[in-house]
Short mmCIF file of C-alpha atoms in Angstrom, two decimals:
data_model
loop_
_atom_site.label_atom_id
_atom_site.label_comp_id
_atom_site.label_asym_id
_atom_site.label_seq_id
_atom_site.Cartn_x
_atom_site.Cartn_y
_atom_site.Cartn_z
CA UNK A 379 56.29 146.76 52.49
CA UNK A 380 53.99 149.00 54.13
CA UNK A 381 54.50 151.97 52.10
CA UNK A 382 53.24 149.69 49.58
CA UNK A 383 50.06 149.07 51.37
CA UNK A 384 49.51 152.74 51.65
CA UNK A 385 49.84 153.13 48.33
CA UNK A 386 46.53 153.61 46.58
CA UNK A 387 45.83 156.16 48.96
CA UNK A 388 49.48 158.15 48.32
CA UNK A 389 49.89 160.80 45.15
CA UNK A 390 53.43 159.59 43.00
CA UNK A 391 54.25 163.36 43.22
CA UNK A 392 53.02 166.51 43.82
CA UNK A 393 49.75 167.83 42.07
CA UNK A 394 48.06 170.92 41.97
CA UNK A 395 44.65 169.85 42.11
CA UNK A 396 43.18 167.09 44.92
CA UNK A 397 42.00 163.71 44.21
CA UNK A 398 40.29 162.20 47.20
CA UNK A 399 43.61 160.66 48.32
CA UNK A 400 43.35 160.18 52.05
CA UNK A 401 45.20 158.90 55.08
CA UNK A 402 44.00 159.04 58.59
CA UNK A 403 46.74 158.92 61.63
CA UNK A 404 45.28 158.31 65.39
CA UNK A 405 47.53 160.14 67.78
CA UNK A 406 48.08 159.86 71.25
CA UNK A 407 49.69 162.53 73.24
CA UNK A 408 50.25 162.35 76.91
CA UNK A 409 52.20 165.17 78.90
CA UNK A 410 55.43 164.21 80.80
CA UNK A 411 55.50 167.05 82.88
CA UNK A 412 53.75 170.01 83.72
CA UNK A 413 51.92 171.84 80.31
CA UNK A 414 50.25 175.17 79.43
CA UNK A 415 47.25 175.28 77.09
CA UNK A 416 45.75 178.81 76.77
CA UNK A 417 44.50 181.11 73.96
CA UNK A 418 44.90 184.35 76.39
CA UNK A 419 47.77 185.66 78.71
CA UNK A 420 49.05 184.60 81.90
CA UNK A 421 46.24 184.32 84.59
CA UNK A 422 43.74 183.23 82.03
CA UNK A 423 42.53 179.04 82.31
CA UNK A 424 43.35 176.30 80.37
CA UNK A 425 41.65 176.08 77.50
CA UNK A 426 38.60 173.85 78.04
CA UNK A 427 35.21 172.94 76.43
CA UNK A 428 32.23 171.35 77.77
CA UNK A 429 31.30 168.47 75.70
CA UNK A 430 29.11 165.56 75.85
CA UNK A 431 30.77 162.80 77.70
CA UNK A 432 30.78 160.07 75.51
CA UNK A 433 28.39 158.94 72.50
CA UNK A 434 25.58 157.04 74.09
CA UNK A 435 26.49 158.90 77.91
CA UNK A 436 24.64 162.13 77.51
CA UNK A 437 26.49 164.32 80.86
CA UNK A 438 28.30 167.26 79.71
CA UNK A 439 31.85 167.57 81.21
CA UNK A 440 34.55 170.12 80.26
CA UNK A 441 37.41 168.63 78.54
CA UNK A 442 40.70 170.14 78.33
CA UNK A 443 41.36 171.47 74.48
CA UNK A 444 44.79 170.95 72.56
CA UNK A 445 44.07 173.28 69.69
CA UNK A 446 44.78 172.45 66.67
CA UNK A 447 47.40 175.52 66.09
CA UNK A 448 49.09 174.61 69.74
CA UNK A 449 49.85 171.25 67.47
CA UNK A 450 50.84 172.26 63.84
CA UNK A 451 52.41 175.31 65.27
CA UNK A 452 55.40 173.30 67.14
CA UNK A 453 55.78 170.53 64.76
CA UNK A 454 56.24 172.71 61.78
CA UNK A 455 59.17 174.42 63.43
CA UNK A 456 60.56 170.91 64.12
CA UNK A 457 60.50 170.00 60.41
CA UNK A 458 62.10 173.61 59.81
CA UNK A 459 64.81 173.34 62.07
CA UNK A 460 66.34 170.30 59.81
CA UNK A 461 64.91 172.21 56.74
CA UNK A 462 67.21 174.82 57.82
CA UNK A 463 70.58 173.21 58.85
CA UNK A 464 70.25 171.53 55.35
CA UNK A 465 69.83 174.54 53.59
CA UNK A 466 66.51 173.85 51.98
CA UNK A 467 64.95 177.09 53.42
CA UNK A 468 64.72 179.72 50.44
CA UNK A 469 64.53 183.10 50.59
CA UNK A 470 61.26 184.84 50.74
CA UNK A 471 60.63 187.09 47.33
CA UNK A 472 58.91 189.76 49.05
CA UNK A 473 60.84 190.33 52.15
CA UNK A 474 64.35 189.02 50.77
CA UNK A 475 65.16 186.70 53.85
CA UNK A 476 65.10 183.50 54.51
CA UNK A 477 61.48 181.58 55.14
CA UNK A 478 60.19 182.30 58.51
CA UNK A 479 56.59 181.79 59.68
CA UNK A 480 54.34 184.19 60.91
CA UNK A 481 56.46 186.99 58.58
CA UNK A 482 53.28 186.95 55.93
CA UNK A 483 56.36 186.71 53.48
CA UNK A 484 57.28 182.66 52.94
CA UNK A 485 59.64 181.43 50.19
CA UNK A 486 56.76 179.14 48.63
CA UNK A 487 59.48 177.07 47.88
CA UNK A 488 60.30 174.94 50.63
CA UNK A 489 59.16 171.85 51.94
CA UNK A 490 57.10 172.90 54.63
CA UNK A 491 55.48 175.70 52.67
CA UNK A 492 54.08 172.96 49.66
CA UNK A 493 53.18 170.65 52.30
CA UNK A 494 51.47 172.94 55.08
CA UNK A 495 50.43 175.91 53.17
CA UNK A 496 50.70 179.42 53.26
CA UNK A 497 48.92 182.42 52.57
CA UNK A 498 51.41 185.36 50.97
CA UNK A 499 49.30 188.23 51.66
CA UNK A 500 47.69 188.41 48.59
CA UNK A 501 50.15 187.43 46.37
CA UNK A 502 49.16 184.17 46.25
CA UNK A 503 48.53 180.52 48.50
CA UNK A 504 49.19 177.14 49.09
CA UNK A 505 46.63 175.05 50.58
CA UNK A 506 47.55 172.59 53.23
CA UNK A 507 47.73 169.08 52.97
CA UNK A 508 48.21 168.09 56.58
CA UNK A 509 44.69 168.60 58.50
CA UNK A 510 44.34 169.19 62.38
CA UNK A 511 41.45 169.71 64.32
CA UNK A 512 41.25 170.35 68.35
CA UNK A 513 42.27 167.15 70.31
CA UNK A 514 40.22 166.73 73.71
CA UNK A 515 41.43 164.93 77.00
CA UNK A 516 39.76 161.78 77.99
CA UNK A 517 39.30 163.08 81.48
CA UNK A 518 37.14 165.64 82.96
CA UNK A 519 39.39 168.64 82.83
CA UNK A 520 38.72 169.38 86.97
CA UNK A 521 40.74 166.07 87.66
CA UNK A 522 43.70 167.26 85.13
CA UNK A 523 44.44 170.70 86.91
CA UNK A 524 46.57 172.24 89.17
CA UNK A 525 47.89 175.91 90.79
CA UNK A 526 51.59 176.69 90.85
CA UNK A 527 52.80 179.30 92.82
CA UNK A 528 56.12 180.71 91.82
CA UNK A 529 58.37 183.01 93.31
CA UNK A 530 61.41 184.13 92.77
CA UNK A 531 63.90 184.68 96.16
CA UNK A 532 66.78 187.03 95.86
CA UNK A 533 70.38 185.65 96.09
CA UNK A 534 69.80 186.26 100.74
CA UNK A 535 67.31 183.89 100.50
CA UNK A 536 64.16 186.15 100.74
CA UNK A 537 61.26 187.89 98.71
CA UNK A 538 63.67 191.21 99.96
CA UNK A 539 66.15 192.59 98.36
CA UNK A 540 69.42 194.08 100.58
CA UNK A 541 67.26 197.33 100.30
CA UNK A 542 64.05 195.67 101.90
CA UNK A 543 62.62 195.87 98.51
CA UNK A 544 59.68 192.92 98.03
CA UNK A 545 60.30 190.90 94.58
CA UNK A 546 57.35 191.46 92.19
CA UNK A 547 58.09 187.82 91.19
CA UNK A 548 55.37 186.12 93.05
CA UNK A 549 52.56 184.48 90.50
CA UNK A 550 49.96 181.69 90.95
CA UNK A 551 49.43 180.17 87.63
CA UNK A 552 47.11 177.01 86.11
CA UNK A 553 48.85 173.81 85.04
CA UNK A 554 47.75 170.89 83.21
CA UNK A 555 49.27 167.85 85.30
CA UNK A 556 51.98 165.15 84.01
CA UNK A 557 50.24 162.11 82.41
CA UNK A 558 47.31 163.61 80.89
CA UNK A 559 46.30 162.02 77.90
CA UNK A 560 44.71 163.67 74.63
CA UNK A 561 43.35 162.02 71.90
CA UNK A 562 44.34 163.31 68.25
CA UNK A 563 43.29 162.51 64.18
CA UNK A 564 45.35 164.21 61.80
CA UNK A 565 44.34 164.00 58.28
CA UNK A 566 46.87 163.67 55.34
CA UNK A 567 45.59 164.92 51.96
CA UNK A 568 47.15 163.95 48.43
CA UNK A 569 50.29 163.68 50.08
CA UNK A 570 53.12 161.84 48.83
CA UNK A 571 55.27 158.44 50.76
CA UNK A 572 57.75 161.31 51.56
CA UNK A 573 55.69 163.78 52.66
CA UNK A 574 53.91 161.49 54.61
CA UNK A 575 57.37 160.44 56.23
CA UNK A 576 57.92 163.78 56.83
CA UNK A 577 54.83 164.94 58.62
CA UNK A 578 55.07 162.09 60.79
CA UNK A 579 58.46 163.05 61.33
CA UNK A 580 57.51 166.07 62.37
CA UNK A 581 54.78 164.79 64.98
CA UNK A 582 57.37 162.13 66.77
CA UNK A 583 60.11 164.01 66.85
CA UNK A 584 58.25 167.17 68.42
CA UNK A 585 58.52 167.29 72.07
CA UNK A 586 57.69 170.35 73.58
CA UNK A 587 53.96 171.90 73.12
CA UNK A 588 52.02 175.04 74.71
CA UNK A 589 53.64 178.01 76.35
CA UNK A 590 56.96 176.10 76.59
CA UNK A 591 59.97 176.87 78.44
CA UNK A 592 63.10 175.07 79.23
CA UNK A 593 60.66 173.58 82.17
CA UNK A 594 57.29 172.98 81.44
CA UNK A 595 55.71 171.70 78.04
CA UNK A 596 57.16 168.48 77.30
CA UNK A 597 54.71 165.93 75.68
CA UNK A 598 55.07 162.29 73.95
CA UNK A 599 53.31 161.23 71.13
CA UNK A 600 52.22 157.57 69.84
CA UNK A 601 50.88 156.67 66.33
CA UNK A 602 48.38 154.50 67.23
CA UNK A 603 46.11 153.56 64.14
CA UNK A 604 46.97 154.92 60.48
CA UNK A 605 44.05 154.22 58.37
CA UNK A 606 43.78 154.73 54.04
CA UNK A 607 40.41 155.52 52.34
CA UNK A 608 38.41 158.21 50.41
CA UNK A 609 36.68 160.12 53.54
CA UNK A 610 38.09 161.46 56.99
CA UNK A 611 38.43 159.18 59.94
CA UNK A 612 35.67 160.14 62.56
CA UNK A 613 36.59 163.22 63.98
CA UNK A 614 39.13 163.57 67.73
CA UNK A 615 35.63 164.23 69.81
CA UNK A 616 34.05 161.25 68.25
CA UNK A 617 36.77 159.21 69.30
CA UNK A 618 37.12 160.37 73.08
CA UNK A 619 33.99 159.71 73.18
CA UNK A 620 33.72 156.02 72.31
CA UNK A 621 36.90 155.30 74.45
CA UNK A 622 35.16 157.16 77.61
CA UNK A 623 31.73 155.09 76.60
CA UNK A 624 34.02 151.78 76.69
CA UNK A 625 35.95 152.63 80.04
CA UNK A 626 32.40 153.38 81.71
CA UNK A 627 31.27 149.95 80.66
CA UNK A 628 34.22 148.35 80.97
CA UNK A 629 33.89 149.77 84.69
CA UNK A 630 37.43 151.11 84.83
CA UNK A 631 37.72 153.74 87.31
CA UNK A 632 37.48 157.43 85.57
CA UNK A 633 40.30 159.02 87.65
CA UNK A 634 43.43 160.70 87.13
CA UNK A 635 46.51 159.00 86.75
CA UNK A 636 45.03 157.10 83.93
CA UNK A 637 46.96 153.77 83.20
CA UNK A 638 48.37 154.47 79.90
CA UNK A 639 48.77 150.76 78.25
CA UNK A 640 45.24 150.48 79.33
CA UNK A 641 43.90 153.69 77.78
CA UNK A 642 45.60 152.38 74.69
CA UNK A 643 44.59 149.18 74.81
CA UNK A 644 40.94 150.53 74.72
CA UNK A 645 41.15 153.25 72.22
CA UNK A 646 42.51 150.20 69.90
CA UNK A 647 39.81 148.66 70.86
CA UNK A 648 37.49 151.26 69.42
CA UNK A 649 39.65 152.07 66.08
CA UNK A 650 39.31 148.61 65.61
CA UNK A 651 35.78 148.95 63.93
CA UNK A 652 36.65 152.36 61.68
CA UNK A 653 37.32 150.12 58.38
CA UNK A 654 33.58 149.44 58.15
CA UNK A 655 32.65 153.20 58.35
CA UNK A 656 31.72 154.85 54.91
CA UNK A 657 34.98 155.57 52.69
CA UNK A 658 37.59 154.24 55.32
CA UNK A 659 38.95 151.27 53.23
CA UNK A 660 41.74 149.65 55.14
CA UNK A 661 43.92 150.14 58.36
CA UNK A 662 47.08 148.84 58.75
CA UNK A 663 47.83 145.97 61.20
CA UNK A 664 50.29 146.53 64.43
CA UNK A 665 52.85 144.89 62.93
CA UNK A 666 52.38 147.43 59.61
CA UNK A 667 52.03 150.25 61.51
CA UNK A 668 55.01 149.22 63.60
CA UNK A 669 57.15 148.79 60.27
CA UNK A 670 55.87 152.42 58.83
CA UNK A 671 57.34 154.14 61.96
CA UNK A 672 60.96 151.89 61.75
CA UNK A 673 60.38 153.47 57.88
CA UNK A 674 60.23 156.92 59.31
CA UNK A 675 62.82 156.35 61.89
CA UNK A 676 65.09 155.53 59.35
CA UNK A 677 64.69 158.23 56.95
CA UNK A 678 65.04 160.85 60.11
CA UNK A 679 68.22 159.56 61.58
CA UNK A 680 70.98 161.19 61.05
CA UNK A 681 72.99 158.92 58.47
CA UNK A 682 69.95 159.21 55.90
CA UNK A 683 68.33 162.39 57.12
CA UNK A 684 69.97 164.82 54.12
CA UNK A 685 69.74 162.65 51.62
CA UNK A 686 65.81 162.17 52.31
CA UNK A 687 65.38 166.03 52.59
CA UNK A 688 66.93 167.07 49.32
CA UNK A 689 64.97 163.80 47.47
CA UNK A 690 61.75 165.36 49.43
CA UNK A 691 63.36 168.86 48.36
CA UNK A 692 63.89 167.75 44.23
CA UNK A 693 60.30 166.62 44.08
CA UNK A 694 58.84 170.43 43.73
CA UNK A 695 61.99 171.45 41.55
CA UNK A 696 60.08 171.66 38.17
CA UNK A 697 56.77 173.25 39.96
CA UNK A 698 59.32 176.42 41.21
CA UNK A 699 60.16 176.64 37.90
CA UNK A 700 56.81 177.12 36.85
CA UNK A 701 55.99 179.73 39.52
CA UNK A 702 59.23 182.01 38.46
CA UNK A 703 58.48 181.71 35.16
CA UNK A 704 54.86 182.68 35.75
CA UNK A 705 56.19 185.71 37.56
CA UNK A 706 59.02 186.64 34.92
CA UNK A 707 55.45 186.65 32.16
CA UNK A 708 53.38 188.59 35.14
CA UNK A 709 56.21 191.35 35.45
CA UNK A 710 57.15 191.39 31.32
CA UNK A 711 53.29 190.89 30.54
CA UNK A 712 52.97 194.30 28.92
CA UNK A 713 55.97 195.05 27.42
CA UNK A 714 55.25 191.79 25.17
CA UNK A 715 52.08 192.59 24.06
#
């Protein structure tokens, strides 16, 4: 099985303390319809960054940036949403309600709080074990760009009201174009089989990324390489990189719409070679890779979905013990002595 294969580079259960355990995952991500990447407001550009081109071309061209909290961001709240229907959300200590992000008051109890962290406001915190880092387009962000202009007529069929009022609704904003394609490594740390299933649950079952509405947002993501060793992979820059160096030599055009089976073809192509780079010890084969996502599939659908949540859920049981324990000495400390 591959879980099997994986194994030397999984923990058995959860520990406090790391050990070096690593898995890389290669992630593709191409938008199916019109997406929003920005760290400001509304007007502002997409975010962007000029980088070198590839490893051996030297030009500088500004790639479009998928941040790395525009990815953990959304596919956290995916892994919460069946976190919650199940019940296996707990309620926060210091706010009394249930685990929410961004409240600075977790549960440090559930699932997604051992696995991705948390930092209680100096009460205490749980380092993540699920690593992201900025992914970069393959294309020069000028050719993956557009302006929308939206307006909003009133129910006459004008930008006037039945008072001759204009509508305010009238905005030109920046897009990022269908079919862009990003190029993503996320690193797995100490993790168990199940948390592993479960973070890459998370990533292909999340759809929607960026400033999202019911319209605009909605993304696809491939596993294309998952790799076991004692290091990181090489990092999402050095990998657009080599695929951009290959596609110039390979003299495919550099254009936008970008054939997808061929961009993945190539970037296979380059992943190909990571197992002889210092502490990457294996990658698993097409075939493996293919079985590890059935694996996944299996464990999210619907039939088997609470039964692997609460396992997953049992699996910190005896360390939230611990912590309330801990707490019940911190509280009592000086009425003991």
């Amino acid at each position: 099985m591959t879980i099997e294969r994986l194994q030397p580079f999984l923990a058995s259960s959860y520990e406090n303390f790391p050990k070096g355990r690593t898995i890389g995952v290669v992630v593709f991500r191409t938008t199916q319809s019109e997406t929003i990447f920005r760290t400001e407001g509304t007007g502002e550009p997409m975010c962007s960054e000029y980088v070198q081109a590839g490893i051996e071309n030297t030009e500088s061209i500004p790639r479009l940036v998928m941040t790395k909290r525009k990815q953990i961001a959304p596919e956290r709240r995916k892994g919460r949403e069946f976190l919650r229907s199940n019940g296996l959300l707990y309620t926060a200590p210091k706010s009394n309600a249930i685990c929410a992000l961004n409240t600075n008051a977790p549960c440090e109890m559930c699932i997604d709080c051992f696995l991705y962290g948390f930092a209680a406001g100096g009460e205490g915190a749980q380092k993540s074990r699920v690593w992201t880092e900025d992914a970069f387009s393959v294309l020069p962000a000028t050719e993956l760009t557009g302006d929308r202009t939206i307006n909003a007529i009133f129910e006459n069929g004008t930008m006037r009201d039945e008072k001759g009022n204009p509508s305010t609704a009238l905005n030109t904003s920046e897009y990022i174009k269908p079919g862009v394609h990003f190029l993503d490594i996320v690193t797995f740390k100490d993790v168990t089989a199940d948390e592993m299933r479960y973070a890459l649950g998370n990533i292909l079952l999340t759809s929607r990324y960026g400033a999202v509405s019911s319209r605009v947002g909605r993304m696809e993501n491939q596993i294309l390489g998952v790799f076991g060793g004692i290091a990181e992979l090489p990092s999402s820059l050095e990998l657009v990189q080599g695929v951009y160096d290959k596609l110039i030599a390979d003299g495919k055009p550099i254009e936008h719409p970008f054939n997808t089976d061929a961009l993945v073809s190539v970037t296979q192509s380059v992943i190909a070679n990571w197992t002889n780079k210092r502490g990457i010890s294996m990658q698993l084969s097409v075939d493996e890779l293919n079985e590890l996502i059935a694996d996944v599939d299996r464990h999210w659908d619907l039939a088997e979905q609470e039964t692997f949540l609460n396992r997953l859920d049992k699996t910190y049981e005896s360390l939230r013990k611990v912590k309330s324990e801990s707490k019940k000495r911190g509280r009592n400390g000086n009425q003991e002595e």
